[in-house]
Amino acid sequence: MAFCIGDDIDVAVTDRGGSIWTAYGDEGIYGGHPQSAAGLAGWGDRGQVVWAPGGRLPEWPLAGFAAATERDQVWLAWYSSSREGHTFLTRIVPLTGEVTSWRSPVRSPDGLAVRGDRAILTRRHHNKRSTEVFRAELVDDAWTVTDRREVAVPGRVVMRCGQGRDGFLWLRTGDVWLRIEA
């Protein structure tokens, strides 16, 4: 079976149920493609829309950065089209439709993994053999960085290099996948 989930997909991740979660780039959002116009979306395994923001985001998305799943939740890191260009972390609970967004403690992360009230975020150094790894905690309804380290990696880190699954960040560097625990 083939189906279309939009244009200019910056981030895609699947959840345990087989749904596909996407965050789009500006060409997808503003390019007239109906599937990507909402900025963020969830798709069933047959191409049907299972989630759309529907006014439940603090600002309008401009592009996606990273995605993660944690048990029955989906996390999307994205930035807004506002003049300030805020970066957000949005948690979606597909079973209930609940959506919660927080300002991200890290601007422009390219990797994300979440476990409860702890998160790992990464920000690459373009075409270098290092990346910044941030540990963060959700305290008093705000994400706060608790540790920041520059980490040498075995290969160059490319855009959208990290995928989070149940508290583990799988970071692709060159031809190697590294696992970092939240």
Coordinates of N, CA and C in Angstrom, one line a residue:
M1 N 0.8 -1.2 0.0 CA 0.0 0.0 0.0 C 0.9 1.2 0.0
A2 N 0.5 2.2 -0.8 CA 1.2 3.5 -0.9 C 0.3 4.6 -0.6
F3 N 0.8 5.6 0.1 CA 0.0 6.8 0.4 C 0.9 8.0 0.6
C4 N 0.3 9.2 0.5 CA 1.1 10.4 0.6 C 0.9 11.0 2.0
I5 N 2.0 11.4 2.7 CA 1.9 12.1 4.0 C 2.5 13.5 3.9
G6 N 2.6 14.0 2.7 CA 3.0 15.4 2.6 C 4.4 15.7 1.9
D7 N 4.8 16.9 2.0 CA 6.0 17.4 1.3 C 6.9 18.0 2.3
D8 N 8.2 18.0 2.1 CA 9.2 18.6 2.9 C 9.1 18.1 4.3
I9 N 9.2 16.8 4.5 CA 9.2 16.2 5.8 C 10.5 16.3 6.5
D10 N 10.6 17.1 7.6 CA 11.8 17.3 8.3 C 12.1 16.1 9.3
V11 N 11.0 15.6 9.9 CA 11.1 14.6 10.9 C 10.0 13.6 10.7
A12 N 10.4 12.3 10.9 CA 9.3 11.2 10.9 C 9.7 10.2 11.9
V13 N 8.8 9.7 12.7 CA 9.0 8.6 13.6 C 7.7 7.8 13.7
T14 N 7.9 6.5 14.0 CA 6.7 5.7 14.2 C 6.5 5.3 15.7
D15 N 5.3 5.1 16.1 CA 5.0 4.7 17.4 C 4.8 3.2 17.5
R16 N 4.5 2.7 18.7 CA 4.3 1.2 18.8 C 3.1 0.7 18.1
G17 N 2.1 1.5 17.8 CA 1.0 1.1 17.1 C 1.1 1.2 15.6
G18 N 2.2 1.6 15.1 CA 2.4 1.7 13.7 C 2.1 3.1 13.1
S19 N 1.6 4.0 13.9 CA 1.3 5.3 13.3 C 2.6 6.1 13.0
I20 N 2.5 7.0 12.0 CA 3.7 7.8 11.6 C 3.4 9.2 12.1
W21 N 4.5 9.8 12.7 CA 4.4 11.1 13.2 C 5.4 12.0 12.5
T22 N 4.9 13.1 12.0 CA 5.7 14.0 11.1 C 5.8 15.4 11.6
A23 N 6.9 16.1 11.3 CA 7.0 17.5 11.4 C 7.6 18.0 10.1
Y24 N 7.0 19.0 9.6 CA 7.4 19.5 8.2 C 8.2 20.7 8.2
G25 N 8.9 21.0 7.1 CA 9.7 22.2 6.9 C 8.8 23.3 6.3
D26 N 9.3 24.4 6.2 CA 8.5 25.6 5.7 C 8.0 25.4 4.3
E27 N 8.7 24.7 3.4 CA 8.2 24.5 2.1 C 7.0 23.6 2.1
G28 N 6.9 22.7 3.0 CA 5.8 21.8 3.1 C 4.6 22.5 3.7
I29 N 4.9 23.3 4.8 CA 3.8 24.0 5.5 C 3.2 25.1 4.6
Y30 N 4.0 25.9 3.9 CA 3.5 27.0 3.1 C 3.5 26.7 1.6
G31 N 3.8 25.5 1.2 CA 3.8 25.2 -0.2 C 2.5 24.7 -0.8
G32 N 1.5 24.7 -0.1 CA 0.2 24.3 -0.7 C -0.1 22.9 -0.7
H33 N 0.7 22.0 -0.1 CA 0.4 20.6 0.0 C -0.5 20.3 1.2
P34 N -1.7 19.9 0.9 CA -2.7 19.8 2.0 C -2.2 18.9 3.2
Q35 N -1.5 17.8 2.9 CA -1.1 16.9 4.0 C -0.1 17.5 4.9
S36 N 0.7 18.5 4.5 CA 1.8 19.0 5.4 C 1.5 20.4 5.9
A37 N 0.3 21.0 5.5 CA 0.0 22.4 5.9 C -0.1 22.7 7.4
A38 N -0.5 21.6 8.2 CA -0.6 21.8 9.6 C 0.7 21.9 10.4
G39 N 1.8 21.6 9.7 CA 3.1 21.7 10.4 C 3.5 20.4 11.1
L40 N 2.6 19.8 11.9 CA 2.8 18.6 12.6 C 1.6 17.7 12.3
A41 N 1.8 16.4 12.2 CA 0.7 15.5 12.0 C 1.0 14.0 12.4
G42 N -0.1 13.3 12.6 CA 0.0 11.9 12.9 C -0.8 11.1 11.9
W43 N -0.2 10.0 11.4 CA -0.8 9.3 10.3 C -1.0 7.8 10.7
G44 N -2.1 7.2 10.3 CA -2.4 5.8 10.6 C -1.6 5.0 9.5
D45 N -1.6 3.7 9.7 CA -0.8 2.8 8.9 C -1.4 2.6 7.5
R46 N -2.6 3.2 7.2 CA -3.2 3.2 5.9 C -3.3 4.6 5.3
G47 N -2.6 5.6 5.9 CA -2.5 6.9 5.4 C -3.6 7.9 5.9
Q48 N -4.4 7.5 6.8 CA -5.5 8.3 7.4 C -4.9 9.2 8.5
V49 N -5.4 10.4 8.6 CA -4.9 11.4 9.6 C -5.5 10.9 11.0
V50 N -4.6 10.6 11.9 CA -5.0 10.2 13.3 C -4.8 11.4 14.3
W51 N -4.1 12.4 13.9 CA -3.9 13.6 14.8 C -3.5 14.8 13.9
A52 N -4.0 15.9 14.3 CA -3.6 17.2 13.7 C -3.7 18.2 14.8
P53 N -2.8 19.3 14.8 CA -2.8 20.2 15.9 C -4.1 20.9 16.2
G54 N -4.8 21.3 15.2 CA -6.1 21.9 15.4 C -6.1 23.0 16.4
G55 N -5.2 24.0 16.4 CA -5.2 25.1 17.3 C -4.7 24.8 18.7
R56 N -4.1 23.6 18.9 CA -3.7 23.2 20.3 C -2.2 23.5 20.5
L57 N -1.5 24.2 19.6 CA -0.1 24.6 19.8 C 0.0 26.0 20.2
P58 N 1.1 26.3 20.9 CA 1.2 27.7 21.4 C 1.5 28.7 20.3
E59 N 2.1 28.3 19.2 CA 2.4 29.1 18.1 C 2.4 28.3 16.8
W60 N 2.4 28.9 15.6 CA 2.3 28.1 14.4 C 3.7 27.5 14.1
P61 N 3.8 26.3 13.7 CA 5.1 25.7 13.4 C 5.7 26.2 12.1
L62 N 7.0 26.3 12.0 CA 7.7 26.6 10.8 C 8.5 25.4 10.3
A63 N 9.1 24.6 11.3 CA 9.8 23.4 10.9 C 10.1 22.5 12.1
G64 N 10.3 21.3 11.7 CA 10.6 20.3 12.8 C 12.0 20.1 13.0
F65 N 12.4 19.6 14.2 CA 13.8 19.4 14.5 C 14.0 17.9 14.8
A66 N 13.2 17.3 15.7 CA 13.5 15.9 16.2 C 12.1 15.3 16.7
A67 N 12.2 14.0 16.9 CA 11.0 13.3 17.4 C 11.4 12.2 18.2
A68 N 10.5 11.8 19.1 CA 10.8 10.6 20.0 C 9.4 10.0 20.4
T69 N 9.5 8.7 20.8 CA 8.4 8.1 21.4 C 8.8 7.6 22.8
E70 N 7.8 7.7 23.7 CA 8.0 7.2 25.1 C 6.7 6.5 25.5
R71 N 6.8 5.2 25.6 CA 5.6 4.3 25.9 C 4.5 4.7 24.9
D72 N 3.4 5.3 25.4 CA 2.2 5.6 24.5 C 2.2 7.1 24.1
Q73 N 3.3 7.8 24.2 CA 3.4 9.2 23.9 C 4.3 9.5 22.8
V74 N 4.1 10.5 22.1 CA 4.9 11.0 21.0 C 5.4 12.4 21.3
W75 N 6.7 12.6 21.1 CA 7.3 13.9 21.4 C 7.8 14.5 20.1
L76 N 7.5 15.8 19.8 CA 8.0 16.5 18.6 C 8.7 17.7 19.0
A77 N 9.9 18.0 18.6 CA 10.7 19.2 18.8 C 10.6 20.0 17.5
W78 N 10.1 21.3 17.6 CA 9.9 22.1 16.4 C 10.1 23.6 16.8
Y79 N 10.2 24.4 15.8 CA 10.3 25.8 16.0 C 9.2 26.6 15.3
S80 N 8.9 27.7 15.9 CA 7.7 28.5 15.4 C 8.0 29.5 14.4
S81 N 6.9 29.9 13.7 CA 7.0 31.0 12.7 C 7.0 32.4 13.3
S82 N 6.9 32.5 14.6 CA 6.9 33.8 15.2 C 8.3 34.5 15.0
R83 N 8.3 35.8 15.1 CA 9.5 36.6 14.9 C 10.6 36.1 15.8
E84 N 10.3 35.7 17.0 CA 11.3 35.2 18.0 C 11.8 33.8 17.6
G85 N 11.0 33.1 16.9 CA 11.4 31.7 16.5 C 11.6 30.8 17.6
H86 N 10.7 30.7 18.5 CA 10.8 29.8 19.7 C 10.9 28.4 19.3
T87 N 11.6 27.6 20.1 CA 11.7 26.2 19.9 C 10.8 25.5 21.0
F88 N 10.0 24.6 20.6 CA 9.1 23.9 21.5 C 9.3 22.4 21.6
L89 N 8.9 21.8 22.7 CA 8.8 20.4 22.8 C 7.3 20.1 23.0
T90 N 6.7 19.3 22.2 CA 5.3 19.0 22.3 C 5.1 17.5 22.5
R91 N 4.3 17.2 23.6 CA 4.0 15.8 23.9 C 2.5 15.5 23.4
I92 N 2.3 14.5 22.7 CA 1.0 14.1 22.2 C 0.7 12.7 22.8
V93 N -0.5 12.5 23.4 CA -0.9 11.2 23.8 C -2.0 10.8 22.8
P94 N -1.7 9.9 21.9 CA -2.6 9.6 20.8 C -3.9 9.0 21.3
L95 N -3.9 8.2 22.4 CA -5.1 7.6 22.8 C -6.2 8.6 23.3
T96 N -5.7 9.7 23.9 CA -6.6 10.7 24.4 C -6.7 12.0 23.6
G97 N -5.7 12.2 22.8 CA -5.6 13.4 22.0 C -5.0 14.6 22.8
E98 N -4.6 14.3 24.1 CA -4.0 15.3 24.9 C -2.7 15.8 24.2
V99 N -2.6 17.2 24.2 CA -1.4 17.8 23.7 C -0.9 18.8 24.7
T100 N 0.4 18.8 25.0 CA 1.1 19.7 25.9 C 2.4 20.2 25.3
S101 N 2.6 21.5 25.3 CA 3.8 22.0 24.7 C 4.5 22.9 25.8
W102 N 5.9 22.8 25.7 CA 6.7 23.5 26.6 C 7.8 24.2 25.7
R103 N 8.3 25.3 26.2 CA 9.5 25.9 25.5 C 10.7 24.9 25.7
S104 N 11.4 24.7 24.6 CA 12.5 23.8 24.7 C 13.7 24.4 25.5
P105 N 14.4 23.7 26.3 CA 15.6 24.3 27.0 C 16.8 24.4 26.1
V106 N 16.7 23.8 24.9 CA 17.8 23.8 23.9 C 17.2 24.3 22.6
R107 N 17.8 25.3 22.0 CA 17.4 25.9 20.7 C 17.9 24.9 19.6
S108 N 17.0 24.6 18.7 CA 17.4 23.8 17.5 C 18.0 22.5 17.8
P109 N 17.4 21.6 18.6 CA 17.9 20.3 18.9 C 17.7 19.4 17.7
D110 N 18.7 18.5 17.4 CA 18.5 17.6 16.3 C 18.3 16.1 16.8
G111 N 18.3 15.9 18.1 CA 18.0 14.6 18.7 C 17.2 14.8 20.0
L112 N 16.4 13.9 20.3 CA 15.5 14.0 21.4 C 15.1 12.6 21.9
A113 N 15.2 12.4 23.2 CA 14.7 11.2 23.9 C 14.1 11.6 25.2
V114 N 13.0 11.0 25.6 CA 12.4 11.4 26.9 C 12.1 10.2 27.7
R115 N 12.3 10.3 29.0 CA 11.9 9.2 30.0 C 11.3 10.0 31.2
G116 N 10.0 10.0 31.3 CA 9.3 10.6 32.4 C 9.6 12.1 32.4
D117 N 10.2 12.6 33.4 CA 10.5 14.0 33.5 C 12.0 14.4 33.2
R118 N 12.6 13.4 32.5 CA 14.0 13.7 32.0 C 14.1 13.5 30.5
A119 N 15.0 14.3 29.9 CA 15.2 14.3 28.5 C 16.6 14.4 28.1
I120 N 17.0 13.9 27.0 CA 18.3 14.1 26.3 C 18.0 14.8 25.0
L121 N 18.7 15.9 24.8 CA 18.7 16.6 23.6 C 20.1 16.8 23.0
T122 N 20.2 16.7 21.7 CA 21.5 16.9 21.1 C 21.4 18.0 20.1
R123 N 22.6 18.7 19.9 CA 22.7 19.7 18.9 C 24.1 19.4 18.2
R124 N 24.0 19.2 16.9 CA 25.2 18.8 16.2 C 26.1 19.9 15.9
H125 N 27.4 19.6 15.7 CA 28.4 20.5 15.1 C 28.5 20.1 13.6
H126 N 28.1 21.0 12.8 CA 28.0 20.7 11.3 C 29.2 20.1 10.8
N127 N 29.0 18.8 10.2 CA 30.1 18.1 9.6 C 31.4 17.9 10.4
K128 N 31.2 17.9 11.7 CA 32.3 17.6 12.6 C 32.1 16.3 13.4
R129 N 33.1 15.9 14.0 CA 33.0 14.6 14.8 C 32.8 14.9 16.3
S130 N 31.8 15.8 16.5 CA 31.4 16.0 17.8 C 29.9 16.5 17.8
T131 N 29.3 16.4 19.0 CA 27.9 16.9 19.2 C 27.8 17.4 20.6
E132 N 26.8 18.3 20.9 CA 26.5 18.7 22.2 C 25.4 17.8 22.7
V133 N 25.6 17.3 23.9 CA 24.6 16.5 24.6 C 24.1 17.2 25.8
F134 N 22.8 17.5 25.8 CA 22.1 18.2 27.0 C 21.2 17.2 27.7
R135 N 21.3 17.2 29.0 CA 20.4 16.5 29.9 C 19.5 17.6 30.4
A136 N 18.2 17.3 30.5 CA 17.2 18.3 31.0 C 16.2 17.6 31.9
E137 N 15.6 18.4 32.7 CA 14.5 17.9 33.6 C 13.3 18.8 33.6
L138 N 12.1 18.2 33.7 CA 10.9 19.0 33.8 C 10.7 19.3 35.2
V139 N 10.8 20.6 35.6 CA 10.7 21.1 37.0 C 9.7 22.3 37.0
D140 N 8.7 22.2 37.8 CA 7.7 23.3 37.9 C 7.2 23.7 36.5
D141 N 6.8 22.7 35.7 CA 6.2 22.9 34.4 C 7.1 23.7 33.4
A142 N 8.5 23.5 33.6 CA 9.4 24.1 32.6 C 10.6 23.1 32.5
W143 N 11.1 22.9 31.2 CA 12.2 22.1 31.0 C 13.5 22.9 31.3
T144 N 14.4 22.4 32.0 CA 15.6 23.0 32.4 C 16.8 22.1 32.2
V145 N 17.9 22.7 31.6 CA 19.1 22.0 31.3 C 19.8 21.7 32.6
T146 N 20.2 20.5 32.9 CA 20.9 20.1 34.1 C 22.3 19.7 33.8
D147 N 22.7 19.4 32.6 CA 24.0 19.1 32.2 C 24.2 19.3 30.7
R148 N 25.4 19.8 30.4 CA 25.7 20.0 28.9 C 27.2 19.5 28.7
R149 N 27.4 18.7 27.7 CA 28.7 18.2 27.4 C 28.9 18.2 25.9
E150 N 30.1 18.4 25.5 CA 30.5 18.2 24.1 C 31.1 16.8 24.0
V151 N 30.6 16.0 23.1 CA 31.0 14.6 23.0 C 31.6 14.3 21.7
A152 N 32.8 13.7 21.7 CA 33.4 13.3 20.5 C 32.7 12.0 20.0
V153 N 32.5 11.9 18.7 CA 31.8 10.8 18.1 C 32.6 10.2 17.0
P154 N 32.3 8.9 16.6 CA 33.2 8.2 15.6 C 33.0 8.7 14.2
G155 N 32.0 9.5 13.9 CA 31.8 10.0 12.5 C 31.2 11.3 12.5
R156 N 31.1 11.9 11.4 CA 30.4 13.2 11.3 C 28.9 13.1 11.6
V157 N 28.4 14.1 12.3 CA 27.0 14.1 12.6 C 26.2 14.9 11.6
V158 N 25.2 14.3 11.0 CA 24.4 15.0 10.0 C 23.1 15.5 10.6
M159 N 22.4 16.3 9.8 CA 21.1 16.8 10.3 C 20.1 15.7 10.6
R160 N 19.3 16.0 11.6 CA 18.2 15.1 12.1 C 18.8 13.7 12.3
C161 N 19.8 13.6 13.1 CA 20.6 12.4 13.3 C 20.1 11.6 14.5
G162 N 19.2 12.1 15.3 CA 18.8 11.3 16.5 C 17.4 11.0 16.6
Q163 N 17.1 9.7 17.0 CA 15.8 9.3 17.2 C 15.6 8.7 18.6
G164 N 14.6 9.1 19.3 CA 14.4 8.7 20.7 C 13.3 7.6 20.8
R165 N 13.6 6.6 21.6 CA 12.7 5.5 21.8 C 12.8 5.1 23.3
D166 N 11.7 5.4 24.0 CA 11.5 4.9 25.4 C 12.7 5.3 26.3
G167 N 13.2 6.5 26.2 CA 14.2 7.0 27.0 C 15.6 6.8 26.5
F168 N 15.8 6.2 25.3 CA 17.1 6.1 24.7 C 17.2 6.9 23.4
L169 N 18.2 7.6 23.3 CA 18.5 8.4 22.1 C 19.4 7.6 21.2
W170 N 19.0 7.3 20.0 CA 19.8 6.6 19.0 C 20.4 7.7 18.1
L171 N 21.7 7.9 18.2 CA 22.3 9.0 17.5 C 23.2 8.4 16.4
R172 N 23.0 8.8 15.2 CA 23.7 8.3 14.0 C 24.9 9.3 13.7
T173 N 26.1 8.7 13.7 CA 27.3 9.5 13.4 C 28.1 8.6 12.4
G174 N 28.3 9.2 11.2 CA 28.9 8.4 10.2 C 28.1 7.1 9.9
D175 N 28.8 6.0 10.1 CA 28.2 4.7 9.8 C 27.8 3.9 11.2
V176 N 27.8 4.7 12.2 CA 27.6 4.1 13.6 C 26.4 4.7 14.2
W177 N 25.7 3.8 15.0 CA 24.6 4.3 15.9 C 25.0 4.2 17.3
L178 N 24.9 5.3 18.0 CA 25.3 5.4 19.4 C 24.0 5.4 20.2
R179 N 24.0 4.8 21.4 CA 22.8 4.8 22.3 C 23.1 5.6 23.5
I180 N 22.3 6.6 23.8 CA 22.5 7.5 25.0 C 21.2 7.4 25.8
E181 N 21.3 7.1 27.1 CA 20.2 6.9 27.9 C 19.8 8.2 28.6
A182 N 18.5 8.5 28.7 CA 18.0 9.7 29.3 C 18.0 9.6 30.8

